[in-house]
XYZ file of C-alpha atoms in Angstrom:
750
model
C -53.221 -28.265 67.852
C -51.195 -27.803 64.567
C -49.998 -24.567 63.730
C -51.050 -24.054 60.250
C -48.688 -21.009 59.723
C -45.566 -22.908 59.582
C -45.157 -24.735 56.353
C -41.933 -26.108 54.530
C -41.082 -27.394 51.292
C -37.663 -29.429 51.432
C -35.646 -31.118 48.653
C -33.562 -34.041 49.475
C -31.082 -35.151 46.971
C -28.712 -38.110 47.246
C -29.371 -42.185 47.487
C -33.082 -41.522 48.506
C -35.265 -43.618 46.116
C -35.546 -47.443 46.542
C -34.316 -47.275 50.118
C -37.411 -46.760 52.070
C -36.843 -42.958 52.383
C -40.469 -42.101 51.733
C -42.070 -44.100 54.673
C -39.330 -43.124 56.588
C -40.517 -39.533 56.140
C -44.012 -40.704 56.604
C -42.992 -42.336 59.893
C -41.074 -39.104 60.926
C -44.329 -36.953 60.122
C -46.510 -38.985 62.217
C -44.111 -38.722 65.147
C -44.074 -35.130 65.386
C -47.680 -34.559 64.345
C -47.239 -33.095 60.856
C -49.235 -32.636 57.996
C -48.122 -32.617 54.208
C -46.855 -35.067 51.783
C -43.617 -36.896 50.228
C -42.868 -38.143 46.649
C -40.179 -39.322 44.326
C -39.270 -37.089 41.407
C -36.320 -36.837 39.057
C -34.393 -34.685 41.466
C -34.557 -37.135 44.541
C -37.361 -36.737 47.175
C -39.538 -33.886 47.527
C -41.325 -33.248 50.956
C -43.947 -30.485 52.200
C -44.467 -30.339 55.917
C -46.683 -28.430 58.044
C -47.250 -27.865 61.975
C -45.309 -26.866 65.006
C -42.683 -29.422 65.226
C -41.036 -28.796 61.986
C -37.516 -27.971 63.328
C -37.513 -31.339 65.370
C -38.969 -32.885 61.999
C -35.516 -30.979 60.422
C -33.228 -32.274 62.921
C -34.502 -35.951 62.709
C -34.373 -35.600 58.744
C -30.583 -34.701 59.290
C -29.783 -37.115 61.931
C -31.835 -40.078 60.821
C -31.829 -42.155 57.617
C -32.865 -45.655 56.494
C -29.792 -48.058 56.405
C -29.288 -47.748 52.525
C -29.785 -43.975 52.318
C -27.248 -41.614 52.048
C -28.386 -37.688 51.835
C -25.978 -35.338 49.912
C -28.231 -32.302 50.725
C -31.177 -30.874 52.099
C -32.830 -27.613 50.977
C -35.359 -25.811 52.595
C -37.789 -23.063 51.510
C -41.048 -21.622 52.814
C -44.235 -22.761 51.437
C -47.750 -21.421 51.533
C -49.912 -23.202 54.425
C -52.718 -25.236 53.428
C -55.338 -24.303 56.109
C -57.744 -27.570 55.553
C -55.004 -30.269 55.144
C -55.441 -32.881 57.987
C -53.148 -35.794 57.354
C -49.697 -36.826 55.736
C -49.625 -38.618 52.691
C -47.402 -40.398 50.228
C -47.830 -38.995 46.857
C -47.311 -41.164 43.590
C -44.188 -40.623 42.080
C -43.639 -37.676 39.410
C -40.738 -38.377 36.779
C -41.353 -35.900 34.154
C -38.107 -33.674 32.866
C -34.459 -34.621 33.445
C -33.538 -37.114 35.920
C -31.073 -36.414 38.582
C -31.304 -39.302 40.945
C -30.434 -43.115 40.429
C -30.783 -46.629 41.705
C -28.686 -47.768 44.576
C -26.169 -50.665 44.453
C -27.266 -54.274 45.706
C -27.276 -54.912 49.374
C -27.033 -57.783 51.527
C -29.842 -59.589 53.542
C -30.881 -57.291 56.778
C -31.016 -58.442 59.992
C -34.898 -58.307 60.077
C -34.966 -60.499 56.882
C -32.502 -62.959 58.209
C -34.851 -63.438 61.347
C -37.756 -64.331 59.075
C -35.522 -66.434 56.892
C -34.694 -68.803 60.019
C -38.099 -68.485 61.813
C -40.046 -71.741 61.062
C -43.296 -69.834 62.074
C -42.824 -67.326 59.376
C -44.252 -67.404 55.752
C -41.034 -66.718 54.327
C -39.184 -69.241 56.108
C -35.943 -70.611 54.273
C -37.366 -68.598 51.153
C -34.246 -67.697 48.910
C -35.877 -64.561 47.422
C -37.046 -62.719 50.390
C -35.987 -59.149 50.953
C -37.075 -55.679 51.998
C -36.661 -51.913 51.587
C -33.533 -52.195 53.516
C -31.845 -55.149 51.658
C -31.810 -57.195 48.464
C -31.355 -56.370 44.701
C -31.276 -52.998 43.352
C -28.871 -52.094 40.397
C -28.860 -55.549 38.907
C -32.448 -56.263 38.478
C -33.347 -52.384 37.101
C -34.187 -52.117 33.678
C -35.142 -48.203 33.704
C -36.215 -45.600 36.122
C -38.348 -44.740 37.869
C -37.214 -47.734 40.033
C -40.754 -49.330 40.156
C -41.677 -52.966 40.090
C -42.629 -52.545 36.717
C -39.330 -51.466 35.687
C -37.245 -54.408 37.433
C -36.815 -57.990 36.869
C -39.809 -58.657 39.022
C -42.618 -57.316 36.503
C -43.622 -60.559 35.617
C -44.401 -61.716 39.543
C -47.610 -60.410 40.535
C -47.992 -59.829 44.417
C -50.302 -61.928 46.213
C -52.729 -60.592 48.511
C -50.265 -60.831 51.757
C -47.503 -59.073 49.934
C -49.376 -56.565 48.522
C -50.850 -55.635 51.796
C -47.202 -55.236 52.982
C -46.413 -53.021 49.880
C -49.177 -50.651 50.358
C -48.682 -50.248 54.025
C -46.496 -47.174 54.732
C -45.836 -48.633 58.267
C -44.551 -51.850 57.121
C -40.741 -52.217 56.134
C -41.713 -53.578 52.529
C -43.647 -50.591 51.680
C -42.684 -50.253 47.934
C -39.931 -52.686 48.146
C -39.885 -53.418 44.597
C -38.263 -56.817 44.562
C -40.540 -58.082 47.418
C -41.739 -61.850 47.193
C -42.609 -64.742 49.069
C -43.310 -68.682 48.231
C -46.731 -67.707 46.980
C -46.066 -65.360 44.317
C -42.064 -64.925 43.750
C -39.138 -66.720 41.684
C -38.254 -70.183 42.366
C -35.131 -72.093 42.672
C -34.339 -75.056 40.411
C -32.457 -76.935 43.404
C -33.136 -76.895 46.949
C -30.270 -75.882 49.606
C -30.037 -79.627 50.624
C -29.339 -81.069 47.347
C -26.831 -77.905 46.723
C -24.899 -78.628 49.891
C -24.865 -82.693 49.092
C -23.326 -81.890 45.718
C -20.559 -79.521 47.296
C -19.689 -81.882 50.059
C -19.278 -84.773 47.566
C -16.586 -82.667 45.749
C -18.859 -81.539 43.001
C -18.753 -78.174 41.256
C -21.945 -76.258 41.591
C -22.724 -73.288 39.401
C -24.961 -70.868 41.459
C -27.188 -68.107 40.015
C -26.444 -64.788 42.329
C -27.080 -61.206 42.169
C -24.907 -60.201 39.276
C -24.258 -63.582 37.639
C -23.340 -66.951 38.384
C -20.593 -68.347 40.565
C -18.518 -71.398 40.417
C -18.518 -73.014 43.945
C -16.937 -75.695 45.274
C -15.881 -77.233 49.094
C -12.585 -75.258 49.476
C -11.656 -78.124 51.710
C -11.537 -80.742 49.049
C -7.934 -80.460 47.229
C -9.322 -82.577 44.166
C -12.566 -80.364 43.705
C -10.444 -77.150 43.811
C -7.647 -78.670 41.524
C -10.799 -79.782 39.141
C -12.283 -76.367 39.244
C -8.873 -74.541 38.292
C -8.301 -77.085 35.505
C -11.733 -76.854 33.801
C -11.763 -73.082 34.252
C -8.304 -72.654 32.817
C -7.354 -70.411 35.600
C -3.707 -71.289 35.995
C -2.401 -69.731 39.338
C -4.968 -67.042 39.836
C -6.430 -67.229 43.375
C -9.706 -67.938 44.277
C -11.894 -66.297 46.633
C -13.560 -68.019 49.519
C -17.009 -67.553 50.998
C -17.427 -68.048 54.871
C -20.206 -67.935 57.253
C -18.852 -65.187 59.492
C -15.918 -63.238 60.781
C -14.962 -65.974 63.445
C -14.848 -68.853 60.338
C -12.634 -66.266 58.576
C -10.147 -66.026 61.410
C -9.580 -69.731 60.934
C -7.736 -68.853 57.604
C -6.863 -65.223 57.811
C -5.910 -62.340 60.394
C -7.885 -59.019 60.367
C -8.123 -55.954 62.456
C -11.418 -54.247 63.378
C -11.567 -52.021 59.941
C -10.903 -54.987 58.084
C -13.676 -56.902 59.692
C -16.171 -53.951 59.350
C -15.255 -54.040 55.545
C -16.141 -57.952 55.221
C -19.435 -57.112 57.045
C -20.684 -53.969 55.057
C -24.021 -54.335 53.435
C -21.944 -54.436 50.011
C -20.276 -57.697 51.149
C -17.144 -57.340 49.067
C -14.474 -59.872 48.573
C -11.758 -58.515 51.254
C -7.955 -59.337 50.743
C -6.899 -60.481 54.068
C -3.550 -61.718 55.306
C -3.318 -65.688 55.897
C -3.307 -66.798 59.401
C 0.424 -67.947 59.481
C -0.172 -70.042 62.878
C -2.348 -72.492 60.693
C -0.642 -72.208 57.131
C -0.557 -74.217 55.052
C -2.898 -76.436 56.943
C -5.790 -74.265 57.830
C -8.201 -76.762 56.512
C -8.451 -75.439 52.886
C -6.795 -76.863 49.730
C -3.335 -75.529 49.010
C -4.314 -74.609 45.623
C -6.642 -71.910 46.610
C -4.155 -68.939 46.273
C -0.778 -70.663 45.627
C 2.282 -68.545 46.488
C 0.223 -65.846 48.072
C 0.216 -64.382 51.487
C -3.365 -63.130 51.156
C -6.508 -64.745 50.915
C -9.904 -62.967 49.501
C -12.787 -63.638 51.864
C -16.299 -62.757 51.705
C -19.345 -63.293 53.852
C -22.892 -64.543 52.373
C -24.707 -61.743 50.964
C -28.011 -63.787 49.188
C -30.582 -65.647 51.105
C -29.419 -68.756 49.287
C -25.914 -68.426 50.574
C -27.156 -68.266 54.180
C -29.411 -71.159 53.493
C -26.349 -73.183 52.520
C -24.630 -72.534 55.552
C -27.915 -73.065 57.576
C -28.155 -76.304 55.800
C -24.596 -77.331 56.784
C -25.338 -76.268 60.522
C -28.171 -78.484 60.766
C -30.960 -76.038 60.360
C -30.970 -74.471 63.743
C -33.939 -72.121 64.578
C -33.447 -68.189 64.870
C -30.497 -66.280 63.455
C -28.294 -66.709 66.657
C -26.130 -69.680 64.989
C -24.568 -67.095 62.772
C -22.490 -65.521 65.316
C -21.038 -69.036 65.907
C -18.098 -70.261 63.753
C -19.306 -72.959 61.036
C -17.048 -75.483 59.215
C -18.339 -74.661 55.893
C -15.914 -72.906 53.639
C -16.752 -72.704 49.811
C -14.491 -71.320 46.879
C -16.890 -68.541 45.200
C -15.274 -67.681 41.815
C -16.942 -65.949 38.851
C -18.514 -68.046 36.295
C -16.913 -66.595 33.310
C -14.761 -69.423 31.330
C -12.130 -68.214 28.812
C -11.943 -64.532 30.127
C -15.600 -64.058 28.771
C -17.959 -62.097 30.688
C -20.123 -63.373 33.712
C -22.910 -65.671 32.699
C -26.237 -64.310 33.876
C -29.247 -65.839 31.881
C -30.158 -69.561 32.437
C -29.749 -70.764 28.860
C -26.616 -69.063 28.547
C -25.241 -70.571 31.722
C -26.526 -73.984 30.882
C -24.700 -73.598 27.572
C -21.362 -72.216 28.788
C -20.897 -73.888 31.838
C -22.087 -77.395 30.806
C -18.557 -78.888 30.583
C -17.531 -77.201 33.905
C -20.292 -77.344 36.342
C -21.611 -80.910 37.481
C -24.825 -78.992 38.914
C -26.194 -75.512 37.541
C -28.379 -73.898 40.231
C -30.669 -71.302 38.205
C -34.030 -69.362 39.270
C -36.564 -67.819 37.270
C -35.798 -64.122 38.162
C -33.741 -62.158 35.613
C -30.324 -60.553 35.984
C -30.703 -57.292 33.914
C -26.874 -56.092 34.241
C -23.695 -58.294 34.873
C -21.656 -57.161 38.258
C -19.081 -59.076 39.570
C -18.040 -58.747 43.247
C -16.119 -55.962 44.532
C -12.311 -56.577 45.765
C -11.275 -54.267 48.625
C -8.085 -54.408 50.827
C -6.873 -52.142 53.837
C -4.120 -50.071 52.166
C -1.915 -47.513 54.127
C -4.735 -47.431 56.756
C -7.988 -47.290 54.973
C -9.951 -49.139 52.225
C -9.004 -48.984 48.694
C -10.931 -50.996 45.538
C -9.114 -53.454 43.674
C -12.196 -54.051 41.811
C -15.491 -52.194 41.843
C -18.410 -53.894 41.314
C -21.360 -55.400 43.013
C -22.840 -53.831 46.155
C -20.808 -50.364 45.042
C -22.157 -49.704 41.307
C -23.665 -47.352 40.516
C -22.847 -45.511 43.630
C -21.500 -42.276 42.236
C -18.410 -40.451 43.020
C -18.813 -36.967 43.958
C -16.772 -34.382 41.816
C -15.407 -31.052 42.880
C -18.009 -29.416 40.629
C -20.835 -29.847 38.274
C -19.178 -30.793 34.661
C -20.658 -31.466 31.149
C -21.951 -35.076 30.428
C -18.947 -36.972 29.250
C -18.876 -40.890 28.492
C -15.080 -42.201 29.317
C -14.267 -45.446 27.948
C -11.246 -46.480 29.826
C -8.474 -48.924 28.423
C -7.909 -52.397 27.019
C -7.373 -54.254 30.198
C -9.638 -54.226 33.244
C -11.906 -51.962 31.464
C -14.467 -49.961 33.090
C -16.535 -46.686 31.782
C -17.415 -43.545 33.531
C -20.498 -41.213 32.938
C -20.580 -37.621 34.141
C -23.708 -36.385 35.359
C -23.559 -32.652 37.145
C -21.045 -33.016 39.996
C -21.297 -36.850 40.022
C -19.141 -39.762 38.237
C -20.836 -42.987 37.623
C -17.906 -45.705 37.446
C -19.085 -48.571 35.982
C -18.565 -52.478 37.206
C -15.612 -54.214 36.340
C -15.892 -55.192 32.542
C -12.746 -57.033 32.106
C -10.000 -57.543 29.387
C -11.367 -56.240 25.996
C -9.792 -59.625 24.103
C -12.615 -61.046 22.966
C -16.179 -60.224 21.280
C -18.306 -60.968 24.408
C -16.439 -58.748 26.588
C -16.598 -56.049 23.992
C -20.563 -56.619 23.635
C -20.627 -56.505 27.669
C -18.647 -52.979 27.343
C -21.420 -51.949 24.883
C -24.363 -53.290 26.776
C -22.951 -51.278 30.329
C -22.642 -48.001 28.380
C -26.148 -48.322 26.950
C -27.465 -49.446 30.253
C -25.703 -46.538 32.294
C -26.856 -43.979 29.877
C -30.480 -45.224 30.054
C -30.974 -45.297 33.551
C -29.045 -42.302 34.439
C -30.805 -40.532 31.861
C -27.612 -38.875 30.310
C -26.821 -37.852 26.765
C -23.165 -37.261 26.633
C -21.550 -34.117 24.752
C -18.320 -36.311 24.099
C -16.562 -39.426 24.420
C -12.806 -39.465 26.136
C -10.845 -42.563 25.470
C -7.227 -43.892 25.433
C -4.565 -42.248 23.533
C -3.870 -45.670 22.055
C -5.119 -45.905 18.236
C -5.430 -49.780 18.411
C -7.455 -50.019 21.533
C -10.945 -51.205 21.000
C -12.504 -48.436 23.257
C -10.560 -45.680 20.888
C -12.692 -47.587 17.942
C -15.445 -47.548 19.949
C -15.210 -44.065 20.461
C -14.502 -43.206 16.841
C -17.956 -45.065 16.253
C -19.989 -43.146 18.661
C -20.634 -40.093 16.315
C -19.738 -37.801 19.112
C -16.891 -35.385 19.588
C -13.760 -37.578 20.899
C -11.118 -36.498 23.130
C -7.937 -38.615 23.474
C -6.243 -38.683 27.103
C -2.500 -40.201 27.682
C -2.966 -43.410 29.829
C -0.728 -42.346 32.652
C -2.462 -38.551 32.520
C -5.760 -40.368 32.965
C -4.068 -42.467 36.039
C -3.153 -39.593 37.877
C -6.332 -37.666 37.077
C -8.650 -40.215 38.522
C -6.797 -39.565 42.001
C -7.294 -35.986 41.514
C -10.902 -36.426 40.741
C -11.853 -38.359 43.844
C -10.011 -35.982 46.102
C -11.506 -32.999 44.261
C -8.429 -31.614 42.876
C -7.735 -29.276 39.747
C -4.013 -28.977 39.919
C -1.344 -28.476 39.678
C -0.331 -31.612 41.125
C 2.956 -33.680 40.950
C 1.923 -37.562 40.104
C 3.779 -40.475 40.095
C 2.130 -42.905 37.868
C 3.525 -46.722 38.233
C 1.975 -49.427 36.125
C 2.729 -52.139 33.350
C 2.386 -50.291 30.268
C 0.770 -47.298 28.529
C 1.382 -45.653 25.357
C 3.432 -42.670 25.697
C 4.410 -39.754 23.435
C 5.853 -40.848 20.148
C 4.597 -44.274 20.597
C 6.964 -45.142 23.411
C 5.973 -47.637 26.172
C 5.624 -45.877 29.554
C 4.880 -47.153 33.174
C 6.986 -45.347 35.689
C 6.427 -41.762 35.201
C 6.482 -38.382 37.206
C 4.103 -35.824 35.927
C 2.755 -32.279 36.516
C -0.814 -32.252 35.907
C -2.798 -28.889 35.602
C -6.363 -29.559 34.333
C -6.127 -30.687 30.648
C -2.320 -30.365 30.644
C 0.268 -32.945 31.671
C 4.012 -32.646 31.703
C 6.373 -35.455 31.929
C 9.123 -34.241 33.785
C 10.732 -37.582 34.850
C 10.739 -41.469 34.306
C 12.136 -44.763 35.466
C 15.424 -45.809 33.651
C 14.361 -47.882 30.381
C 14.660 -51.593 30.226
C 14.413 -53.447 27.344
C 11.465 -55.567 26.730
C 12.644 -58.788 24.629
C 9.982 -60.139 22.889
C 7.426 -57.473 23.428
C 4.479 -57.822 25.301
C 5.489 -61.588 26.012
C 8.033 -60.585 28.546
C 5.219 -59.365 30.711
C 4.307 -62.736 31.306
C 8.001 -64.084 31.408
C 9.780 -62.153 33.940
C 12.816 -64.106 33.285
C 13.047 -62.002 30.044
C 13.010 -58.712 31.938
C 15.835 -60.360 34.302
C 17.860 -60.924 31.153
C 17.299 -57.472 30.160
C 18.521 -56.292 33.486
C 21.703 -58.569 33.205
C 22.282 -57.107 30.034
C 21.930 -53.334 31.453
C 24.485 -54.102 33.935
C 27.158 -55.466 31.459
C 26.476 -59.186 32.521
C 24.844 -60.572 29.482
C 27.261 -63.393 29.300
C 25.180 -64.854 32.427
C 21.777 -64.920 30.630
C 22.289 -68.201 28.770
C 23.569 -70.041 31.862
C 20.962 -68.383 34.261
C 17.710 -68.899 31.903
C 18.606 -71.802 29.253
C 16.046 -73.795 31.048
C 13.008 -71.585 30.377
C 12.870 -70.643 27.026
C 15.260 -69.626 24.189
C 17.681 -67.588 26.168
C 20.478 -67.150 23.550
C 17.907 -65.686 21.399
C 16.650 -63.288 24.154
C 20.185 -62.286 24.657
C 20.750 -61.650 20.771
C 17.330 -59.499 20.705
C 18.782 -57.230 23.458
C 22.161 -56.923 22.202
C 20.921 -56.146 18.697
C 17.721 -54.264 19.907
C 15.607 -56.385 17.849
C 11.871 -57.123 18.874
C 13.089 -55.736 22.320
C 11.377 -51.869 22.868
C 12.525 -49.906 25.798
C 10.094 -49.295 28.452
C 9.963 -47.137 31.683
C 7.466 -49.422 33.252
C 7.434 -50.001 37.116
C 5.890 -53.091 36.440
C 8.775 -54.673 34.194
C 11.403 -53.521 36.915
C 9.220 -55.674 39.411
C 9.076 -58.632 36.996
C 13.283 -58.063 36.580
C 13.630 -58.375 40.258
C 11.249 -61.410 40.212
C 13.259 -63.290 37.485
C 16.528 -62.450 39.044
C 15.250 -63.912 42.788
C 13.659 -66.926 41.006
C 10.292 -66.138 42.121
C 8.570 -66.682 38.968
C 10.485 -67.274 35.870
C 7.185 -67.703 34.023
C 3.651 -66.379 35.334
C 0.506 -67.997 35.016
C -1.433 -64.793 34.785
C -0.655 -61.174 34.769
C 0.829 -59.710 37.715
C 1.390 -63.052 39.461
C 5.082 -62.830 39.825
C 5.205 -59.287 41.494
C 2.352 -60.512 43.893
C 4.159 -63.378 44.953
C 7.017 -61.131 45.520
C 5.243 -58.706 47.577
C 3.815 -62.060 49.606
C 7.346 -62.664 50.595
C 7.593 -59.476 52.242
C 7.668 -59.268 56.190
C 9.660 -56.176 56.958
C 10.990 -54.020 53.941
C 14.560 -52.712 54.211
C 16.478 -49.909 52.403
C 19.740 -50.657 50.624
C 21.381 -47.203 50.780
C 22.895 -45.849 47.870
C 21.013 -48.725 45.355
C 19.729 -45.979 42.962
C 21.119 -43.227 41.090
C 18.951 -39.793 39.931
C 20.400 -39.202 36.586
C 18.767 -35.865 35.664
C 15.073 -36.501 35.196
C 15.951 -40.307 35.144
C 15.782 -42.744 38.356
C 18.109 -45.411 37.427
C 17.239 -48.779 39.324
C 20.071 -50.900 38.279
C 22.084 -50.749 41.470
C 19.027 -52.244 43.271
C 19.003 -55.023 40.860
C 22.779 -55.759 41.124
C 22.376 -55.909 44.890
C 19.751 -58.629 44.487
C 22.163 -60.783 42.881
C 24.257 -61.176 46.266
C 21.131 -61.493 48.385
C 20.712 -64.710 50.956
C 17.293 -65.580 49.426
C 14.072 -64.610 47.698
C 12.763 -63.202 50.900
C 15.771 -61.318 51.509
C 15.600 -59.881 48.095
C 11.818 -59.132 48.309
C 12.210 -57.099 51.155
C 15.380 -55.374 49.771
C 13.800 -54.464 46.904
C 10.348 -53.311 48.089
C 11.970 -50.791 50.697
C 14.735 -49.628 48.589
C 12.303 -49.001 45.279
C 9.841 -46.922 48.077
C 13.024 -45.034 49.221
C 14.403 -44.296 45.781
C 10.870 -42.768 44.426
C 10.633 -40.477 47.570
C 14.060 -39.313 47.057
C 13.711 -38.816 43.182
C 10.162 -36.871 43.841
C 11.022 -34.667 46.789
C 13.374 -32.200 44.774
C 10.372 -31.889 42.136
C 8.050 -31.195 44.851
C 10.123 -28.603 46.520
C 11.087 -26.933 43.386
C 7.137 -26.270 42.361
C 6.479 -25.357 46.259
C 4.019 -28.388 46.377
C 3.197 -30.068 49.631
C 1.285 -33.353 48.253
C 2.089 -36.033 45.865
C -0.643 -38.083 43.792
C 0.103 -41.912 43.809
C -1.406 -43.825 40.884
C -1.122 -46.937 38.768
C -1.590 -50.592 39.094
C 1.685 -50.848 41.217
C 0.108 -49.046 43.839
C -2.255 -52.048 44.577
C 0.921 -53.362 46.296
C 0.093 -52.700 49.945
C 3.960 -52.977 50.881
C 4.875 -50.339 48.272
C 2.009 -47.972 49.106
C 2.370 -48.141 52.409
C 6.141 -47.380 52.339
C 5.945 -44.584 49.901
C 3.056 -43.056 52.090
C 5.494 -43.324 55.087
C 8.370 -41.982 53.159
C 6.503 -39.128 51.930
C 4.959 -38.490 55.421
C 8.514 -38.485 57.152
C 9.470 -35.784 54.506
C 6.424 -33.382 55.390
C 4.435 -34.555 52.245
C 1.136 -35.848 52.025
C 0.396 -38.617 49.557
C -2.826 -39.249 48.000
C -3.850 -42.636 47.015
C -6.799 -44.178 44.934
C -9.578 -44.973 47.223
C -12.873 -44.848 45.244
C -11.608 -46.197 42.078
C -9.086 -48.979 41.608
C -5.418 -48.065 41.027
C -5.296 -50.035 37.948
C -6.735 -49.520 34.647
C -10.188 -50.126 36.346
C -9.703 -46.260 37.372
C -8.831 -44.875 34.018
C -12.298 -44.114 32.742
C -12.570 -41.861 35.803
C -9.537 -39.831 35.156
C -10.366 -39.821 31.513
C -13.811 -38.168 32.411
C -12.077 -35.677 34.527
C -9.589 -34.621 31.996
C -12.012 -34.348 29.356
C -14.234 -31.886 31.443
C -11.475 -29.409 31.216
C -11.823 -29.003 27.723
C -15.827 -28.802 27.748
C -16.026 -26.161 30.550
């Protein structure tokens, strides 16, 4: 018999809406013989339970959760017993008041849905839009909260009687699964999997509508198709990502440990950067132009039903889902359908217009994509995962802050832009937006800001932005009508790492990147800062190099090599070495006369100089290509003792570049450069840490996406008894700037 004297009101906060949490609570109440109710509201999930087994219920609540749920807190309070209550019910949502919850990220197809997908007796057999409470689209189909079907892209698809029965049954895993559908009542594909596979096998380029946008796909084993895709997309040397059926298939191309396999198989299904399988390179069955010159490949697994159907078709349509455990031959290039550096195509009409000259076949469907989201990209860095790009599968998952802060909108920088919105003790970092070089990407920025503010229910009190006056994000902030807070670029880089590690300061940080506007208009990029809240003091920097031609030098490493030769007093070698790459004599005169050759402390430009001297890439096809190739050459970093000088606050790396002129080959030089650079940075930083009695250092900036450098720095600091903190939850490059800006801005508003 139920003891009616025991009743609790329980508040659950976190990712607890749209993940099957209410039916989970309903099932727990049934299991323990409790009465009461559960509902969604602006704060999360609210529960009242009554009965003798409340303690067991509370233990199960804390220890069990649906697959996509994440509980941040559980708060309990006594409630007045209801004597005539006889059952437990799921009440309608109550959404009056300030919203403090959110929508979860998109998730890959769950095992139960996969079993249905490949069961010929199931009514959803080979249906490309099946999902349930535990899987499928979330963020990319949600127009507004509460997360109910009328507020999603499924609003125009009334449920058939069978689906409606599942939707209303608390014991069914599709109870209130908002995107649920079937062949009778749901969206439809424009082309069936067999036709899509035939096109791919025939060497054609296929545009496929996914969760966050269209992909361009081709058979990765067809060199002609890969070369044509690279040409029509104007992708230069940028690497393409691969999609394979499973981890066993991936091992035909890459090496991975257990942690990397786990990353590959998470419900977020990111692209994972993995080292090529040397034993099979360069003839591992894929076209050599997939990732030219790079030792890593980006690999991902299927995550939509349509992806699985393509691999199922290639396998000959076996019954059941056991075939997924076996290696499959199909390997696809899957790259974002965003020609010309513009945002992803998401609408059908837009895709047919923009991709007509690129794709031979365009596969769309009638379920709208509400908001664009590129695939996330991650890699294992110094023993743990780190984002290279944050997007589908992770957005809008919040980053938990050290304390509640005022609501701020932060707009990031110019390259690899993201935005960040704070709400209480949460920071919501947007999906990757891109480089703000065109009107379409600027429109995407504005669209992302509006969408995030709307679904989070936030009205910011200020807008944070980079100090560069000519960035489009700075102009956006000035047009907002809100108070603006300018944050220096490298201050924001360090602060982003502080935010995710919940640090106020003071901390000592190294910000190592390509460019950021420093004080008095200088070009910074290799900075030692002491950061304490809103205050940041530059206490050191890398030695200056001339940047002949300004920004063009970042794409032409031979120019930075010429600057390095001039710094060594060997300017007479510039023309003999580089006459075949461009106006070498003009570059020499630029440097010697300080005409259009601004000085920079950028770590990225020191990398470029090394690449140019070693002949790795005289001219880069895309930003960062040369340093990426240089990193790919490294197997065992080595240190050239004495190949750097500490001159007051400045770390002079000229002796290191002089050593590179006498190495045996590019591999030898790459290993020497990486090992020595890391050792020099540690040697330079330790006295500053000791002088301030600090035992940890924050590492930030795009150069920290280089696994060799990051791991050598972490190991070097560890050997000296110093803990090095790396960016994990936000990209180390400018994709994390907005998080740092928001954290810095919060100190001015508290």
